CSV table of N, CA, C and O in Angstrom, one decimal:
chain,number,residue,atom,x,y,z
P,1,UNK,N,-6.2,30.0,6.9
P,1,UNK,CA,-7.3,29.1,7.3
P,1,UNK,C,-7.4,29.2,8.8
P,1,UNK,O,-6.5,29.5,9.6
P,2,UNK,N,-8.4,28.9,9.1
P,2,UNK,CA,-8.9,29.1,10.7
P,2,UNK,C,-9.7,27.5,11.3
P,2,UNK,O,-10.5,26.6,10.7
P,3,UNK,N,-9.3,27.5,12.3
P,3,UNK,CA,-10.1,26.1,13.2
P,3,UNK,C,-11.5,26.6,13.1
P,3,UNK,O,-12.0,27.7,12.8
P,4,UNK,N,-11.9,25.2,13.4
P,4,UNK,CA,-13.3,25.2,13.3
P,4,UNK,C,-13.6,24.3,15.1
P,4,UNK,O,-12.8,23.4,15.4
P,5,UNK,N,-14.2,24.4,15.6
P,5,UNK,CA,-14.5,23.4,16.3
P,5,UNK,C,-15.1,22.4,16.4
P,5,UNK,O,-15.0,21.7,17.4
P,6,UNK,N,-15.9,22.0,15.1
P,6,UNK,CA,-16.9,20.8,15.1
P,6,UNK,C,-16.3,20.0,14.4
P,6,UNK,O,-15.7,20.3,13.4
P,7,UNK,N,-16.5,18.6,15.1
P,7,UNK,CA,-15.9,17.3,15.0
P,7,UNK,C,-16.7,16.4,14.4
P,7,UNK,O,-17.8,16.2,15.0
P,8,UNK,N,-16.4,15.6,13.0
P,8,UNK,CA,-17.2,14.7,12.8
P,8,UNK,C,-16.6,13.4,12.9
P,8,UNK,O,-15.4,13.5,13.2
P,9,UNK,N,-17.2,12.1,12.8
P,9,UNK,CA,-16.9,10.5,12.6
P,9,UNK,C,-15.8,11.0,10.6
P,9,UNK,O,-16.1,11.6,9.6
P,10,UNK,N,-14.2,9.9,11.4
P,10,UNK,CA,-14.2,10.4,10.0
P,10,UNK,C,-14.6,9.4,8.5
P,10,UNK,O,-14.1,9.6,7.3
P,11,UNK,N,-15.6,8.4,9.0
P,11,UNK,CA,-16.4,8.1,7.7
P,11,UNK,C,-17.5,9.1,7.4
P,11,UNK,O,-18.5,8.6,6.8
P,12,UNK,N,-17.6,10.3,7.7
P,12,UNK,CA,-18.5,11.1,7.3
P,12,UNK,C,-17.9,12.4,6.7
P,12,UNK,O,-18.6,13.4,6.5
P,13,UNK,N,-16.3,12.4,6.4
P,13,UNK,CA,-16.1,13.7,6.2
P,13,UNK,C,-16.2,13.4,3.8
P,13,UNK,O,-15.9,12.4,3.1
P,14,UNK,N,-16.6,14.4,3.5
P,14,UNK,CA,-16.8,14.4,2.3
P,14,UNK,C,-16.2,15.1,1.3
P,14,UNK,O,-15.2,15.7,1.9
P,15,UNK,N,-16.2,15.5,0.0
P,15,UNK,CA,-15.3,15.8,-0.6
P,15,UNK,C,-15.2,17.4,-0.7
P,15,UNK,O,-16.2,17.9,-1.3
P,16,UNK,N,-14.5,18.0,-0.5
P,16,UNK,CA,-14.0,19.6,-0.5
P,16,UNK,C,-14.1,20.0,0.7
P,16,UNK,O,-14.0,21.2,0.9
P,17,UNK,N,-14.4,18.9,1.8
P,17,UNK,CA,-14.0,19.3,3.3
P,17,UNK,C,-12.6,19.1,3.5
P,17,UNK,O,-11.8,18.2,3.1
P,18,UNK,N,-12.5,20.7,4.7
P,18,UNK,CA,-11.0,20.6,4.9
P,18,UNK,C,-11.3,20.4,6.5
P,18,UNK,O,-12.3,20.8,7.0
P,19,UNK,N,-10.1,19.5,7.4
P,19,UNK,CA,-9.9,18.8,8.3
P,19,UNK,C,-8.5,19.1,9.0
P,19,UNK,O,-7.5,19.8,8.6
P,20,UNK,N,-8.5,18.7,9.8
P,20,UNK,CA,-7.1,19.0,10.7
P,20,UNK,C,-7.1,17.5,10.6
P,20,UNK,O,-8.0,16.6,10.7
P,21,UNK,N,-5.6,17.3,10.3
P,21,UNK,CA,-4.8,15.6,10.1
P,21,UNK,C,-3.9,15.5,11.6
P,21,UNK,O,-2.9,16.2,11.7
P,22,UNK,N,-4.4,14.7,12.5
P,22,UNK,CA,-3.2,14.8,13.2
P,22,UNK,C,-3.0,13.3,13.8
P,22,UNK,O,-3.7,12.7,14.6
P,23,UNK,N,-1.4,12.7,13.0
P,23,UNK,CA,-1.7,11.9,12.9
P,23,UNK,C,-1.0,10.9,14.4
P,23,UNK,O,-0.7,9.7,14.3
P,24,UNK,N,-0.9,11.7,15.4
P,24,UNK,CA,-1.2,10.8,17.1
P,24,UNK,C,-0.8,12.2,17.8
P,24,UNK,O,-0.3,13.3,17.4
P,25,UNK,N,-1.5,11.6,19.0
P,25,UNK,CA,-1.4,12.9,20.4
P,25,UNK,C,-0.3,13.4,20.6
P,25,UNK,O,0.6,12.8,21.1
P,26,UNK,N,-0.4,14.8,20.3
P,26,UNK,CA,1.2,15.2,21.0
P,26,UNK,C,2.3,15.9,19.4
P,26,UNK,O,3.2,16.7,19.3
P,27,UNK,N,1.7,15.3,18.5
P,27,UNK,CA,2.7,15.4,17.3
P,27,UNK,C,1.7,16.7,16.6
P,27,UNK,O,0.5,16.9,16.9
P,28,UNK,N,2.8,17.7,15.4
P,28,UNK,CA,1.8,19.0,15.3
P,28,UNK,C,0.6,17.9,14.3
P,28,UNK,O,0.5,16.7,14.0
P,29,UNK,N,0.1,19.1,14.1
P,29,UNK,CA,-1.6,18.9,13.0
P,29,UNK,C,-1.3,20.0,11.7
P,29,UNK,O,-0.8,21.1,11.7
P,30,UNK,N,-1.9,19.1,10.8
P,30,UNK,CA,-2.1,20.0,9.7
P,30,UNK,C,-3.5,20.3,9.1
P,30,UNK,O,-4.5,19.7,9.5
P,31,UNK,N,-3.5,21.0,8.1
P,31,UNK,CA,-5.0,20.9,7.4
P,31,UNK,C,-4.7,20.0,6.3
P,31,UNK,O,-3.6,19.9,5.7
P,32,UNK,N,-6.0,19.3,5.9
P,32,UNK,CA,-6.1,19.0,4.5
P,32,UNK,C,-6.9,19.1,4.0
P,32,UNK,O,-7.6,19.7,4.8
P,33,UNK,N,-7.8,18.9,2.6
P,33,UNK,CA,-8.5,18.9,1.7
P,33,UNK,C,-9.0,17.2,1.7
P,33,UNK,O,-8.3,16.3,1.4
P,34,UNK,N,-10.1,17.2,1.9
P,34,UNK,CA,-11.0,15.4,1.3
P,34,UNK,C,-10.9,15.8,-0.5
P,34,UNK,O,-10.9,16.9,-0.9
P,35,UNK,N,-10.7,14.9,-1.1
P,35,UNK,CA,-10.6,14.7,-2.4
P,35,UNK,C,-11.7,13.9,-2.6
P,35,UNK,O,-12.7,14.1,-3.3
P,36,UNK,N,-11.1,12.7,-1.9
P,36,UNK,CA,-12.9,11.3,-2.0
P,36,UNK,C,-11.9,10.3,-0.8
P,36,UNK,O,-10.7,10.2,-0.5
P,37,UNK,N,-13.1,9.8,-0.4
P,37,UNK,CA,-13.1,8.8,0.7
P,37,UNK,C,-13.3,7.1,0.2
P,37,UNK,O,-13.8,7.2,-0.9
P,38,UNK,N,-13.1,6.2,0.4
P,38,UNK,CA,-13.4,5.2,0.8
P,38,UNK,C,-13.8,4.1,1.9
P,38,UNK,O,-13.1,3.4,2.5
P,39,UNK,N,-14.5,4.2,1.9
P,39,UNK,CA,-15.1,3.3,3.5
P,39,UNK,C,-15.0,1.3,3.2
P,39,UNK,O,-15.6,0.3,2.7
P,40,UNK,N,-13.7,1.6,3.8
P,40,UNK,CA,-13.4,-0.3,4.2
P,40,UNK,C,-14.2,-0.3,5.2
P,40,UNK,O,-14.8,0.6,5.7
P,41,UNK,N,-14.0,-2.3,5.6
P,41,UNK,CA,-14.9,-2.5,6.5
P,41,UNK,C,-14.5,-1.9,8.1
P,41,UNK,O,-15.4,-1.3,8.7
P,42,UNK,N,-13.5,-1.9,8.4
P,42,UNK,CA,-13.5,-1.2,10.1
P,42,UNK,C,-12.9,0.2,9.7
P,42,UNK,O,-12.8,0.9,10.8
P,43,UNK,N,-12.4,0.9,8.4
P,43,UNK,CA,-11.2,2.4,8.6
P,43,UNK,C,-12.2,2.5,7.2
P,43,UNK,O,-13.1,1.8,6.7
P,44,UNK,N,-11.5,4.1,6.9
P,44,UNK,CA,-11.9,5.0,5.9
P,44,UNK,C,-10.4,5.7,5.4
P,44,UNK,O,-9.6,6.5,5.9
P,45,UNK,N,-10.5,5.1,4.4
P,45,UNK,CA,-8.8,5.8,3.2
P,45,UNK,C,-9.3,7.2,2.7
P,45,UNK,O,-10.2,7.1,1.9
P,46,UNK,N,-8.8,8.6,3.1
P,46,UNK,CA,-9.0,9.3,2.6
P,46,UNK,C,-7.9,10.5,1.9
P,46,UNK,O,-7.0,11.3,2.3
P,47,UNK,N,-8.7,10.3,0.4
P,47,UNK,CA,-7.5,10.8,-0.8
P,47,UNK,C,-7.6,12.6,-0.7
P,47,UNK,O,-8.7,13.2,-0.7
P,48,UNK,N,-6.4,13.0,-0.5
P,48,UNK,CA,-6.5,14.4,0.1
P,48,UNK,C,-5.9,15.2,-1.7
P,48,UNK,O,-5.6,14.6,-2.7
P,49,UNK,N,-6.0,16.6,-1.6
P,49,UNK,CA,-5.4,17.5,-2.1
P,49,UNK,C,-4.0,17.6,-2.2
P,49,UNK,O,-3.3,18.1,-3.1
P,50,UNK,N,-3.6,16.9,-1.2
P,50,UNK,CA,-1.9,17.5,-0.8
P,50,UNK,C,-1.5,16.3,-2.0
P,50,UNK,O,-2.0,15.3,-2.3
P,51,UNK,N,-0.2,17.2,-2.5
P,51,UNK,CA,0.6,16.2,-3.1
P,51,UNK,C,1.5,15.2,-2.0
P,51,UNK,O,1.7,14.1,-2.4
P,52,UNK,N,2.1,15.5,-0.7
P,52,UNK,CA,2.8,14.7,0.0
P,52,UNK,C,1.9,13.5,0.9
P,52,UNK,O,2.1,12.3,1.2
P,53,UNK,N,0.8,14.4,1.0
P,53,UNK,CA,0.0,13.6,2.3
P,53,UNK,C,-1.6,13.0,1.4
P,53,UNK,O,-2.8,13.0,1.7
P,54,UNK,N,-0.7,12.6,0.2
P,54,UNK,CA,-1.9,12.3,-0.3
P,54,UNK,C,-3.3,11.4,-0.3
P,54,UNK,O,-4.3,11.5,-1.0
P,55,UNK,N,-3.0,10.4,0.7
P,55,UNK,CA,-3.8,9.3,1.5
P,55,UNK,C,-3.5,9.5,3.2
P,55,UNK,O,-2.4,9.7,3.9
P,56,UNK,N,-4.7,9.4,3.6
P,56,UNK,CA,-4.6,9.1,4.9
P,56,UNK,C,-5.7,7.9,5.2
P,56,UNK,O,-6.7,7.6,4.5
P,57,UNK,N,-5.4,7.5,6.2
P,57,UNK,CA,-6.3,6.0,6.9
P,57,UNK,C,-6.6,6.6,8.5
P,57,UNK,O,-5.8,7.0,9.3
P,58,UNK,N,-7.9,6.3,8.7
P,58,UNK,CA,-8.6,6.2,10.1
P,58,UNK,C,-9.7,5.3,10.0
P,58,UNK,O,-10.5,4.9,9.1
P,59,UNK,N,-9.6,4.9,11.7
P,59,UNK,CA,-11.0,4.2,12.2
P,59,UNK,C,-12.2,4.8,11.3
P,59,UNK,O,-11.9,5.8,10.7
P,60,UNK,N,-12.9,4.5,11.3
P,60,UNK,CA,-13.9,4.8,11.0
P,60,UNK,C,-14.9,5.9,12.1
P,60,UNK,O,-15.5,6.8,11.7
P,61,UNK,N,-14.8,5.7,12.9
P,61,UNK,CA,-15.4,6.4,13.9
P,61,UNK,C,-14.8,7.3,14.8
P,61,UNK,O,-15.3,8.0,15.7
P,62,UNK,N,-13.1,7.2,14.1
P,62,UNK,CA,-12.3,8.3,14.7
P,62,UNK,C,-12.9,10.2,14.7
P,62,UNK,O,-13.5,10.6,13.8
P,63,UNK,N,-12.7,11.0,15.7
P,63,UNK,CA,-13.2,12.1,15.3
P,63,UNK,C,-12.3,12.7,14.6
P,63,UNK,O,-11.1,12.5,14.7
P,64,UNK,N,-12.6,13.3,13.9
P,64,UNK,CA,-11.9,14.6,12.7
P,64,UNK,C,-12.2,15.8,13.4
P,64,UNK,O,-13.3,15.8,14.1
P,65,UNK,N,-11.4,16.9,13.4
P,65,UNK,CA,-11.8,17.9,13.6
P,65,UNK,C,-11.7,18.9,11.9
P,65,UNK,O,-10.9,19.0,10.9
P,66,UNK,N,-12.7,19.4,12.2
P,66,UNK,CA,-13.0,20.2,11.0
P,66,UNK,C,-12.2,21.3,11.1
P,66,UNK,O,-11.6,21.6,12.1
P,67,UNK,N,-11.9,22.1,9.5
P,67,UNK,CA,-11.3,23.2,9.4
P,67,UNK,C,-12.0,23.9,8.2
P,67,UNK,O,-12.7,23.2,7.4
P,68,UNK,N,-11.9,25.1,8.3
P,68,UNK,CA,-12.2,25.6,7.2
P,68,UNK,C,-11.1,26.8,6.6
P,68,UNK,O,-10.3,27.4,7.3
P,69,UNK,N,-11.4,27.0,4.9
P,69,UNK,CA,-11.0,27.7,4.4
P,69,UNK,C,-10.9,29.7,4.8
P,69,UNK,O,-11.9,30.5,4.8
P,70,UNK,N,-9.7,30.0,5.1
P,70,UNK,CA,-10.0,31.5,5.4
P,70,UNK,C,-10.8,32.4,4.0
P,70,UNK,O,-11.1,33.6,4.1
């Protein structure tokens, strides 16, 4: 898999988009898979592919950086 450079809000990423998870500055990043999202009122729970990292939580307007599949 290869970076991508385009960044969305991550209440907009959707399902079979893959993303770079990185979860604070400074620590590595990985990719994941969107499975399906949830939009609470201020964050967005989003159910991944991974069996380990299978939920992640952000702001809502946090940026994601996109990835895609090689």
């Amino acid at each position: 898999m290869k970076t991508d450079d385009a960044t969305v809000p991550a209440h907009q990423l959707t399902k079979g988009q893959w993303f770079w998870h990185e979860p604070a500055p400074g620590l590595p990043a990985w990719q994941l898979q969107v499975n399906s999202a949830e939009l609470l009122e201020d964050s967005v729970e989003i159910f991944t592919t991974d069996e380990e990292r299978e939920l992640v939580s952000y702001p809502r307007n946090r940026l994601v950086r996109l990835a895609e599949a090689a």
